[in-house]
PDB file of N, CA and C in Angstrom:
ATOM      1  N   MET A   1       0.816  -1.193   0.000  1.00  0.00           N
ATOM      2  CA  MET A   1       0.000   0.000   0.000  1.00  0.00           C
ATOM      3  C   MET A   1       0.865   1.264   0.000  1.00  0.00           C
ATOM      4  N   TRP A   2       1.934   1.275   0.802  1.00  0.00           N
ATOM      5  CA  TRP A   2       2.778   2.474   0.866  1.00  0.00           C
ATOM      6  C   TRP A   2       3.463   2.724  -0.468  1.00  0.00           C
ATOM      7  N   ARG A   3       3.793   1.646  -1.177  1.00  0.00           N
ATOM      8  CA  ARG A   3       4.414   1.793  -2.491  1.00  0.00           C
ATOM      9  C   ARG A   3       3.461   2.498  -3.449  1.00  0.00           C
ATOM     10  N   GLU A   4       2.205   2.071  -3.469  1.00  0.00           N
ATOM     11  CA  GLU A   4       1.218   2.679  -4.356  1.00  0.00           C
ATOM     12  C   GLU A   4       0.970   4.131  -3.995  1.00  0.00           C
ATOM     13  N   LEU A   5       0.929   4.420  -2.703  1.00  0.00           N
ATOM     14  CA  LEU A   5       0.741   5.799  -2.270  1.00  0.00           C
ATOM     15  C   LEU A   5       1.907   6.664  -2.728  1.00  0.00           C
ATOM     16  N   GLY A   6       3.117   6.152  -2.595  1.00  0.00           N
ATOM     17  CA  GLY A   6       4.297   6.881  -3.070  1.00  0.00           C
ATOM     18  C   GLY A   6       4.257   7.109  -4.569  1.00  0.00           C
ATOM     19  N   LEU A   7       3.831   6.095  -5.323  1.00  0.00           N
ATOM     20  CA  LEU A   7       3.706   6.245  -6.773  1.00  0.00           C
ATOM     21  C   LEU A   7       2.658   7.299  -7.131  1.00  0.00           C
ATOM     22  N   ALA A   8       1.552   7.282  -6.415  1.00  0.00           N
ATOM     23  CA  ALA A   8       0.490   8.255  -6.686  1.00  0.00           C
ATOM     24  C   ALA A   8       0.959   9.679  -6.399  1.00  0.00           C
ATOM     25  N   VAL A   9       1.648   9.866  -5.296  1.00  0.00           N
ATOM     26  CA  VAL A   9       2.154  11.202  -4.952  1.00  0.00           C
ATOM     27  C   VAL A   9       3.187  11.645  -5.976  1.00  0.00           C
ATOM     28  N   GLY A  10       4.069  10.737  -6.378  1.00  0.00           N
ATOM     29  CA  GLY A  10       5.056  11.074  -7.400  1.00  0.00           C
ATOM     30  C   GLY A  10       4.410  11.472  -8.717  1.00  0.00           C
ATOM     31  N   LEU A  11       3.384  10.751  -9.122  1.00  0.00           N
ATOM     32  CA  LEU A  11       2.674  11.087 -10.355  1.00  0.00           C
ATOM     33  C   LEU A  11       1.988  12.435 -10.235  1.00  0.00           C
ATOM     34  N   MET A  12       1.387  12.707  -9.094  1.00  0.00           N
ATOM     35  CA  MET A  12       0.719  13.987  -8.874  1.00  0.00           C
ATOM     36  C   MET A  12       1.720  15.139  -8.973  1.00  0.00           C
ATOM     37  N   VAL A  13       2.880  14.982  -8.355  1.00  0.00           N
ATOM     38  CA  VAL A  13       3.902  16.029  -8.390  1.00  0.00           C
ATOM     39  C   VAL A  13       4.419  16.219  -9.819  1.00  0.00           C
ATOM     40  N   ALA A  14       4.603  15.125 -10.555  1.00  0.00           N
ATOM     41  CA  ALA A  14       5.074  15.222 -11.932  1.00  0.00           C
ATOM     42  C   ALA A  14       4.062  15.955 -12.812  1.00  0.00           C
ATOM     43  N   ILE A  15       2.780  15.671 -12.643  1.00  0.00           N
ATOM     44  CA  ILE A  15       1.747  16.341 -13.437  1.00  0.00           C
ATOM     45  C   ILE A  15       1.685  17.821 -13.084  1.00  0.00           C
ATOM     46  N   GLU A  16       1.777  18.135 -11.803  1.00  0.00           N
ATOM     47  CA  GLU A  16       1.781  19.541 -11.385  1.00  0.00           C
ATOM     48  C   GLU A  16       2.985  20.267 -11.977  1.00  0.00           C
ATOM     49  N   GLY A  17       4.133  19.620 -11.958  1.00  0.00           N
ATOM     50  CA  GLY A  17       5.328  20.208 -12.553  1.00  0.00           C
ATOM     51  C   GLY A  17       5.183  20.401 -14.048  1.00  0.00           C
ATOM     52  N   LEU A  18       4.537  19.462 -14.711  1.00  0.00           N
ATOM     53  CA  LEU A  18       4.298  19.580 -16.145  1.00  0.00           C
ATOM     54  C   LEU A  18       3.433  20.795 -16.452  1.00  0.00           C
ATOM     55  N   LEU A  19       2.413  21.018 -15.633  1.00  0.00           N
ATOM     56  CA  LEU A  19       1.563  22.194 -15.831  1.00  0.00           C
ATOM     57  C   LEU A  19       2.346  23.483 -15.635  1.00  0.00           C
ATOM     58  N   LEU A  20       3.173  23.527 -14.606  1.00  0.00           N
ATOM     59  CA  LEU A  20       3.993  24.717 -14.363  1.00  0.00           C
ATOM     60  C   LEU A  20       4.970  24.948 -15.508  1.00  0.00           C
ATOM     61  N   PHE A  21       5.501  23.887 -16.058  1.00  0.00           N
ATOM     62  CA  PHE A  21       6.465  23.998 -17.140  1.00  0.00           C
ATOM     63  C   PHE A  21       5.797  24.398 -18.454  1.00  0.00           C
ATOM     64  N   ALA A  22       4.644  23.800 -18.744  1.00  0.00           N
ATOM     65  CA  ALA A  22       3.995  23.998 -20.046  1.00  0.00           C
ATOM     66  C   ALA A  22       3.189  25.292 -20.129  1.00  0.00           C
ATOM     67  N   VAL A  23       2.463  25.633 -19.087  1.00  0.00           N
ATOM     68  CA  VAL A  23       1.575  26.806 -19.133  1.00  0.00           C
ATOM     69  C   VAL A  23       1.680  27.619 -17.845  1.00  0.00           C
ATOM     70  N   PRO A  24       2.833  28.245 -17.610  1.00  0.00           N
ATOM     71  CA  PRO A  24       3.003  28.950 -16.328  1.00  0.00           C
ATOM     72  C   PRO A  24       2.071  30.135 -16.151  1.00  0.00           C
ATOM     73  N   ARG A  25       1.792  30.881 -17.206  1.00  0.00           N
ATOM     74  CA  ARG A  25       0.907  32.055 -17.057  1.00  0.00           C
ATOM     75  C   ARG A  25      -0.524  31.643 -16.733  1.00  0.00           C
ATOM     76  N   GLN A  26      -1.004  30.597 -17.366  1.00  0.00           N
ATOM     77  CA  GLN A  26      -2.356  30.128 -17.076  1.00  0.00           C
ATOM     78  C   GLN A  26      -2.442  29.573 -15.656  1.00  0.00           C
ATOM     79  N   TRP A  27      -1.376  28.918 -15.198  1.00  0.00           N
ATOM     80  CA  TRP A  27      -1.348  28.399 -13.833  1.00  0.00           C
ATOM     81  C   TRP A  27      -1.404  29.549 -12.832  1.00  0.00           C
ATOM     82  N   GLN A  28      -0.632  30.614 -13.121  1.00  0.00           N
ATOM     83  CA  GLN A  28      -0.661  31.777 -12.233  1.00  0.00           C
ATOM     84  C   GLN A  28      -2.052  32.399 -12.205  1.00  0.00           C
ATOM     85  N   ALA A  29      -2.693  32.503 -13.368  1.00  0.00           N
ATOM     86  CA  ALA A  29      -4.038  33.069 -13.429  1.00  0.00           C
ATOM     87  C   ALA A  29      -5.016  32.212 -12.626  1.00  0.00           C
ATOM     88  N   ALA A  30      -4.876  30.905 -12.706  1.00  0.00           N
ATOM     89  CA  ALA A  30      -5.758  30.019 -11.945  1.00  0.00           C
ATOM     90  C   ALA A  30      -5.553  30.213 -10.445  1.00  0.00           C
ATOM     91  N   MET A  31      -4.301  30.377 -10.020  1.00  0.00           N
ATOM     92  CA  MET A  31      -4.034  30.585  -8.593  1.00  0.00           C
ATOM     93  C   MET A  31      -4.574  31.936  -8.126  1.00  0.00           C
ATOM     94  N   ARG A  32      -4.460  32.957  -8.975  1.00  0.00           N
ATOM     95  CA  ARG A  32      -5.032  34.263  -8.611  1.00  0.00           C
ATOM     96  C   ARG A  32      -6.543  34.168  -8.447  1.00  0.00           C
ATOM     97  N   SER A  33      -7.196  33.462  -9.343  1.00  0.00           N
ATOM     98  CA  SER A  33      -8.653  33.336  -9.231  1.00  0.00           C
ATOM     99  C   SER A  33      -9.031  32.501  -8.004  1.00  0.00           C
ATOM    100  N   ALA A  34      -8.203  31.514  -7.659  1.00  0.00           N
ATOM    101  CA  ALA A  34      -8.477  30.714  -6.463  1.00  0.00           C
ATOM    102  C   ALA A  34      -8.348  31.562  -5.204  1.00  0.00           C
ATOM    103  N   LEU A  35      -7.428  32.515  -5.208  1.00  0.00           N
ATOM    104  CA  LEU A  35      -7.258  33.391  -4.049  1.00  0.00           C
ATOM    105  C   LEU A  35      -8.494  34.256  -3.801  1.00  0.00           C
ATOM    106  N   SER A  36      -9.245  34.539  -4.864  1.00  0.00           N
ATOM    107  CA  SER A  36     -10.420  35.390  -4.706  1.00  0.00           C
ATOM    108  C   SER A  36     -11.648  34.608  -4.240  1.00  0.00           C
ATOM    109  N   LEU A  37     -11.563  33.283  -4.212  1.00  0.00           N
ATOM    110  CA  LEU A  37     -12.703  32.473  -3.791  1.00  0.00           C
ATOM    111  C   LEU A  37     -12.806  32.414  -2.272  1.00  0.00           C
ATOM    112  N   ASP A  38     -14.016  32.222  -1.824  1.00  0.00           N
ATOM    113  CA  ASP A  38     -14.286  32.018  -0.407  1.00  0.00           C
ATOM    114  C   ASP A  38     -13.741  30.644   0.010  1.00  0.00           C
ATOM    115  N   PRO A  39     -13.191  30.527   1.213  1.00  0.00           N
ATOM    116  CA  PRO A  39     -12.676  29.219   1.653  1.00  0.00           C
ATOM    117  C   PRO A  39     -13.709  28.099   1.562  1.00  0.00           C
ATOM    118  N   ARG A  40     -14.977  28.423   1.781  1.00  0.00           N
ATOM    119  CA  ARG A  40     -16.024  27.395   1.672  1.00  0.00           C
ATOM    120  C   ARG A  40     -16.122  26.877   0.233  1.00  0.00           C
ATOM    121  N   GLN A  41     -16.009  27.783  -0.741  1.00  0.00           N
ATOM    122  CA  GLN A  41     -16.039  27.363  -2.143  1.00  0.00           C
ATOM    123  C   GLN A  41     -14.839  26.478  -2.471  1.00  0.00           C
ATOM    124  N   LEU A  42     -13.671  26.853  -1.976  1.00  0.00           N
ATOM    125  CA  LEU A  42     -12.481  26.034  -2.204  1.00  0.00           C
ATOM    126  C   LEU A  42     -12.635  24.654  -1.583  1.00  0.00           C
ATOM    127  N   ARG A  43     -13.253  24.589  -0.423  1.00  0.00           N
ATOM    128  CA  ARG A  43     -13.476  23.304   0.227  1.00  0.00           C
ATOM    129  C   ARG A  43     -14.395  22.429  -0.623  1.00  0.00           C
ATOM    130  N   TRP A  44     -15.437  23.018  -1.204  1.00  0.00           N
ATOM    131  CA  TRP A  44     -16.334  22.262  -2.078  1.00  0.00           C
ATOM    132  C   TRP A  44     -15.610  21.765  -3.326  1.00  0.00           C
ATOM    133  N   VAL A  45     -14.789  22.626  -3.910  1.00  0.00           N
ATOM    134  CA  VAL A  45     -14.010  22.218  -5.084  1.00  0.00           C
ATOM    135  C   VAL A  45     -13.067  21.078  -4.705  1.00  0.00           C
ATOM    136  N   GLY A  46     -12.386  21.212  -3.570  1.00  0.00           N
ATOM    137  CA  GLY A  46     -11.495  20.149  -3.102  1.00  0.00           C
ATOM    138  C   GLY A  46     -12.229  18.845  -2.866  1.00  0.00           C
ATOM    139  N   GLY A  47     -13.387  18.923  -2.255  1.00  0.00           N
ATOM    140  CA  GLY A  47     -14.190  17.724  -2.028  1.00  0.00           C
ATOM    141  C   GLY A  47     -14.631  17.076  -3.329  1.00  0.00           C
ATOM    142  N   GLY A  48     -15.006  17.899  -4.279  1.00  0.00           N
ATOM    143  CA  GLY A  48     -15.390  17.370  -5.591  1.00  0.00           C
ATOM    144  C   GLY A  48     -14.226  16.682  -6.281  1.00  0.00           C
ATOM    145  N   MET A  49     -13.043  17.275  -6.164  1.00  0.00           N
ATOM    146  CA  MET A  49     -11.863  16.669  -6.765  1.00  0.00           C
ATOM    147  C   MET A  49     -11.528  15.335  -6.095  1.00  0.00           C
ATOM    148  N   ILE A  50     -11.711  15.256  -4.793  1.00  0.00           N
ATOM    149  CA  ILE A  50     -11.496  13.991  -4.090  1.00  0.00           C
ATOM    150  C   ILE A  50     -12.455  12.934  -4.615  1.00  0.00           C
ATOM    151  N   MET A  51     -13.725  13.288  -4.746  1.00  0.00           N
ATOM    152  CA  MET A  51     -14.725  12.332  -5.235  1.00  0.00           C
ATOM    153  C   MET A  51     -14.397  11.857  -6.650  1.00  0.00           C
ATOM    154  N   VAL A  52     -14.055  12.786  -7.523  1.00  0.00           N
ATOM    155  CA  VAL A  52     -13.712  12.406  -8.901  1.00  0.00           C
ATOM    156  C   VAL A  52     -12.495  11.488  -8.900  1.00  0.00           C
ATOM    157  N   GLY A  53     -11.489  11.825  -8.104  1.00  0.00           N
ATOM    158  CA  GLY A  53     -10.301  10.990  -8.026  1.00  0.00           C
ATOM    159  C   GLY A  53     -10.602   9.587  -7.531  1.00  0.00           C
ATOM    160  N   LEU A  54     -11.445   9.483  -6.519  1.00  0.00           N
ATOM    161  CA  LEU A  54     -11.806   8.167  -6.001  1.00  0.00           C
ATOM    162  C   LEU A  54     -12.599   7.353  -7.015  1.00  0.00           C
ATOM    163  N   VAL A  55     -13.470   8.009  -7.762  1.00  0.00           N
ATOM    164  CA  VAL A  55     -14.231   7.307  -8.795  1.00  0.00           C
ATOM    165  C   VAL A  55     -13.289   6.812  -9.890  1.00  0.00           C
ATOM    166  N   VAL A  56     -12.353   7.647 -10.301  1.00  0.00           N
ATOM    167  CA  VAL A  56     -11.387   7.233 -11.327  1.00  0.00           C
ATOM    168  C   VAL A  56     -10.563   6.045 -10.823  1.00  0.00           C
ATOM    169  N   LEU A  57     -10.097   6.123  -9.589  1.00  0.00           N
ATOM    170  CA  LEU A  57      -9.327   5.009  -9.033  1.00  0.00           C
ATOM    171  C   LEU A  57     -10.162   3.736  -8.987  1.00  0.00           C
ATOM    172  N   ARG A  58     -11.419   3.867  -8.625  1.00  0.00           N
ATOM    173  CA  ARG A  58     -12.303   2.694  -8.562  1.00  0.00           C
ATOM    174  C   ARG A  58     -12.513   2.083  -9.954  1.00  0.00           C
ATOM    175  N   ILE A  59     -12.675   2.934 -10.958  1.00  0.00           N
ATOM    176  CA  ILE A  59     -12.879   2.442 -12.324  1.00  0.00           C
ATOM    177  C   ILE A  59     -11.614   1.737 -12.823  1.00  0.00           C
ATOM    178  N   ILE A  60     -10.469   2.337 -12.572  1.00  0.00           N
ATOM    179  CA  ILE A  60      -9.212   1.755 -13.044  1.00  0.00           C
ATOM    180  C   ILE A  60      -8.896   0.455 -12.325  1.00  0.00           C
ATOM    181  N   ARG A  61      -9.131   0.435 -11.061  1.00  0.00           N
ATOM    182  CA  ARG A  61      -8.787  -0.744 -10.276  1.00  0.00           C
ATOM    183  C   ARG A  61      -9.839  -1.816 -10.456  1.00  0.00           C
TER     184      ARG A  61
END
């Protein structure tokens, strides 16, 4: 289990790095817009992303 978790974190970091490398201005714009959101809205977005991620993992596995 720890191996898979490490692989998942590594993949997440690599994808985030790819976004920073490929489209840095758009990434900055997205972070600026996130700063203007209410923390409750960010929490809902985060929760939605967790749900989507879990569904994808369930489908793949």
